[in-house]
Amino acid sequence: MTLLTFFLVVLAALLHASWNLLAKKSGGGAAFVLLGNVVVMTLYTPMFLLWWWHSPSLVADITVKQWLFIAVSAAVHLAYSLTLQRGYQLADYGVVYPVARGTGPLLSSLTAIVFFGEAVNLFSGLGIFAIVAGIFVLAGGLRLLSGSTDRSRAGIRWGVATGLFIALYTALDGYSVKFLALSPLLLQYFSNCLRMVFMLPMFIRNYREVRDEWKKNGKYALGIGAVSPLAYILVLYAMQTAPISHVAPLREISMLFAAAFGARLLKEEQLREKLLGAALMVLGVVGLLWQ
């Protein structure tokens, strides 16, 4: 992994933790997810059209197989967004986010190793384990598993469910940009277009709810719509130059930023656990870079 790729993933991690904090603060559901997609389309369509005007063959040359992967990716990303937002409605940011981000890279790294044939040496293997272990500690570790509160258990359930979708879309999108040579920008843009199509019936049925959601959480939707696509496009570009099994867990350094946000902005506690989890993640990053 090159130094440039490393910085791309770290920047993406910072952006990712930031927009997830906005999603938690909004407290919105499906209508809020729809608003985020609308903002993405509004902000990114002019840039896409300009790029398309300069390179029209990029769209014309998309194959049927690539379109199929775009469609499946759109469905999985929509399921991920709805599941994540529901988790934030029912449980704490400090539980849902780290559990989701810990489950996702573990499964996606194993998928890349088993199905894509990516090699893992001793140090990178230990790095993957350390990052996942660090996220588990940040989530509360065994204390969460033995916790008796409904909110903690809900956080684990929705976090794991979200992590499954993270692993699935990481494998799908990683294959698309790495082996199908699909442009990350095209994948992200057309995936979001299809998500809008999927959610159109809900918009028609619940127009007033969406309108009220905009009045209540429009500023959060604007922030997420501006930042979320950029964060993921950076990750997709990183996947083109580095192994998916390394990029997937490295982007979970976002938990370092999330821990800081949680402590400072959401007044979360358990500082010692967060420091231990952060230390494990730093060791994991060092292991991933040891090629």
mmCIF file of N, CA, C and O in Angstrom, residues 30 46 63 72 113 116 126 135 143 145-146 153 159 169 171 174 178-179 214 216-217 223-224 239 247 253 262:
data_model
loop_
_atom_site.group_PDB
_atom_site.id
_atom_site.type_symbol
_atom_site.label_atom_id
_atom_site.label_comp_id
_atom_site.label_asym_id
_atom_site.label_seq_id
_atom_site.Cartn_x
_atom_site.Cartn_y
_atom_site.Cartn_z
ATOM 1 N N ALA A 30 -36.373 6.235 7.152
ATOM 2 C CA ALA A 30 -36.313 6.035 5.705
ATOM 3 C C ALA A 30 -36.450 7.349 4.948
ATOM 4 O O ALA A 30 -35.787 7.561 3.923
ATOM 5 N N PRO A 46 -24.238 17.837 -11.657
ATOM 6 C CA PRO A 46 -23.479 18.757 -12.526
ATOM 7 C C PRO A 46 -22.044 18.300 -12.769
ATOM 8 O O PRO A 46 -21.540 18.392 -13.902
ATOM 9 N N THR A 63 -20.519 -2.298 -19.708
ATOM 10 C CA THR A 63 -21.044 -3.578 -20.172
ATOM 11 C C THR A 63 -22.278 -3.991 -19.374
ATOM 12 O O THR A 63 -22.582 -3.419 -18.321
ATOM 13 N N VAL A 72 -27.034 -4.325 -8.320
ATOM 14 C CA VAL A 72 -26.975 -5.078 -7.062
ATOM 15 C C VAL A 72 -26.344 -4.220 -5.970
ATOM 16 O O VAL A 72 -26.801 -4.220 -4.816
ATOM 17 N N ILE A 113 -9.845 -12.624 0.599
ATOM 18 C CA ILE A 113 -8.786 -13.637 0.709
ATOM 19 C C ILE A 113 -9.248 -14.958 0.108
ATOM 20 O O ILE A 113 -8.536 -15.610 -0.668
ATOM 21 N N PHE A 116 -11.134 -13.850 -3.867
ATOM 22 C CA PHE A 116 -10.347 -13.075 -4.822
ATOM 23 C C PHE A 116 -8.886 -13.515 -4.844
ATOM 24 O O PHE A 116 -8.110 -13.009 -5.634
ATOM 25 N N LEU A 126 -2.048 -10.182 11.228
ATOM 26 C CA LEU A 126 -2.150 -9.686 12.600
ATOM 27 C C LEU A 126 -2.740 -8.278 12.630
ATOM 28 O O LEU A 126 -3.458 -7.922 13.566
ATOM 29 N N ILE A 135 -11.757 -2.413 17.396
ATOM 30 C CA ILE A 135 -13.139 -1.954 17.225
ATOM 31 C C ILE A 135 -14.057 -2.645 18.225
ATOM 32 O O ILE A 135 -14.972 -2.044 18.791
ATOM 33 N N ARG A 143 -18.316 -6.471 27.941
ATOM 34 C CA ARG A 143 -19.317 -5.766 28.741
ATOM 35 C C ARG A 143 -20.625 -5.613 27.969
ATOM 36 O O ARG A 143 -21.715 -5.719 28.528
ATOM 37 N N LEU A 145 -21.619 -7.641 25.444
ATOM 38 C CA LEU A 145 -22.209 -8.958 25.231
ATOM 39 C C LEU A 145 -22.965 -9.444 26.452
ATOM 40 O O LEU A 145 -23.943 -10.174 26.352
ATOM 41 N N SER A 146 -22.500 -9.063 27.639
ATOM 42 C CA SER A 146 -23.156 -9.496 28.865
ATOM 43 C C SER A 146 -24.138 -8.462 29.392
ATOM 44 O O SER A 146 -24.756 -8.661 30.428
ATOM 45 N N ARG A 153 -28.459 -4.424 23.553
ATOM 46 C CA ARG A 153 -28.704 -5.585 22.696
ATOM 47 C C ARG A 153 -29.177 -5.150 21.313
ATOM 48 O O ARG A 153 -28.794 -5.735 20.301
ATOM 49 N N GLY A 159 -26.066 -3.342 14.659
ATOM 50 C CA GLY A 159 -24.687 -3.161 14.223
ATOM 51 C C GLY A 159 -24.191 -4.335 13.401
ATOM 52 O O GLY A 159 -23.560 -4.159 12.353
ATOM 53 N N TYR A 169 -21.366 -5.078 0.279
ATOM 54 C CA TYR A 169 -21.125 -4.041 -0.734
ATOM 55 C C TYR A 169 -19.634 -3.798 -0.941
ATOM 56 O O TYR A 169 -19.205 -3.398 -2.038
ATOM 57 N N ALA A 171 -17.308 -6.151 -0.970
ATOM 58 C CA ALA A 171 -16.883 -7.201 -1.898
ATOM 59 C C ALA A 171 -17.387 -6.918 -3.309
ATOM 60 O O ALA A 171 -16.632 -7.031 -4.294
ATOM 61 N N GLY A 174 -15.651 -3.638 -4.606
ATOM 62 C CA GLY A 174 -14.231 -3.895 -4.809
ATOM 63 C C GLY A 174 -13.990 -4.708 -6.069
ATOM 64 O O GLY A 174 -13.066 -4.424 -6.848
ATOM 65 N N LYS A 178 -11.983 -3.181 -9.288
ATOM 66 C CA LYS A 178 -10.668 -3.816 -9.374
ATOM 67 C C LYS A 178 -10.597 -4.821 -10.529
ATOM 68 O O LYS A 178 -9.586 -4.898 -11.231
ATOM 69 N N PHE A 179 -11.662 -5.584 -10.742
ATOM 70 C CA PHE A 179 -11.629 -6.656 -11.728
ATOM 71 C C PHE A 179 -12.508 -6.373 -12.953
ATOM 72 O O PHE A 179 -12.242 -6.906 -14.028
ATOM 73 N N TRP A 214 -37.490 17.157 5.853
ATOM 74 C CA TRP A 214 -36.587 18.186 5.340
ATOM 75 C C TRP A 214 -36.580 19.413 6.244
ATOM 76 O O TRP A 214 -35.520 19.991 6.525
ATOM 77 N N LYS A 216 -37.171 19.464 9.350
ATOM 78 C CA LYS A 216 -36.579 19.113 10.632
ATOM 79 C C LYS A 216 -35.081 18.847 10.536
ATOM 80 O O LYS A 216 -34.302 19.289 11.393
ATOM 81 N N ASN A 217 -34.662 18.114 9.511
ATOM 82 C CA ASN A 217 -33.272 17.645 9.438
ATOM 83 C C ASN A 217 -32.586 17.965 8.116
ATOM 84 O O ASN A 217 -31.653 17.272 7.707
ATOM 85 N N GLY A 223 -25.366 17.903 4.794
ATOM 86 C CA GLY A 223 -24.019 17.508 5.181
ATOM 87 C C GLY A 223 -23.686 16.099 4.734
ATOM 88 O O GLY A 223 -22.610 15.829 4.182
ATOM 89 N N ILE A 224 -24.618 15.172 4.957
ATOM 90 C CA ILE A 224 -24.390 13.778 4.571
ATOM 91 C C ILE A 224 -24.318 13.636 3.059
ATOM 92 O O ILE A 224 -23.452 12.935 2.523
ATOM 93 N N MET A 239 -9.065 0.996 -3.502
ATOM 94 C CA MET A 239 -9.191 -0.432 -3.802
ATOM 95 C C MET A 239 -8.593 -0.794 -5.162
ATOM 96 O O MET A 239 -8.249 -1.953 -5.402
ATOM 97 N N VAL A 247 -7.492 -2.539 2.460
ATOM 98 C CA VAL A 247 -8.232 -1.277 2.468
ATOM 99 C C VAL A 247 -9.447 -1.360 3.395
ATOM 100 O O VAL A 247 -9.734 -0.432 4.153
ATOM 101 N N ILE A 253 -10.200 2.852 10.680
ATOM 102 C CA ILE A 253 -9.542 3.808 11.569
ATOM 103 C C ILE A 253 -10.480 4.969 11.862
ATOM 104 O O ILE A 253 -10.226 5.803 12.732
ATOM 105 N N GLY A 262 -17.456 10.995 19.893
ATOM 106 C CA GLY A 262 -18.363 10.509 20.936
ATOM 107 C C GLY A 262 -18.034 11.095 22.293
ATOM 108 O O GLY A 262 -18.926 11.474 23.058
#
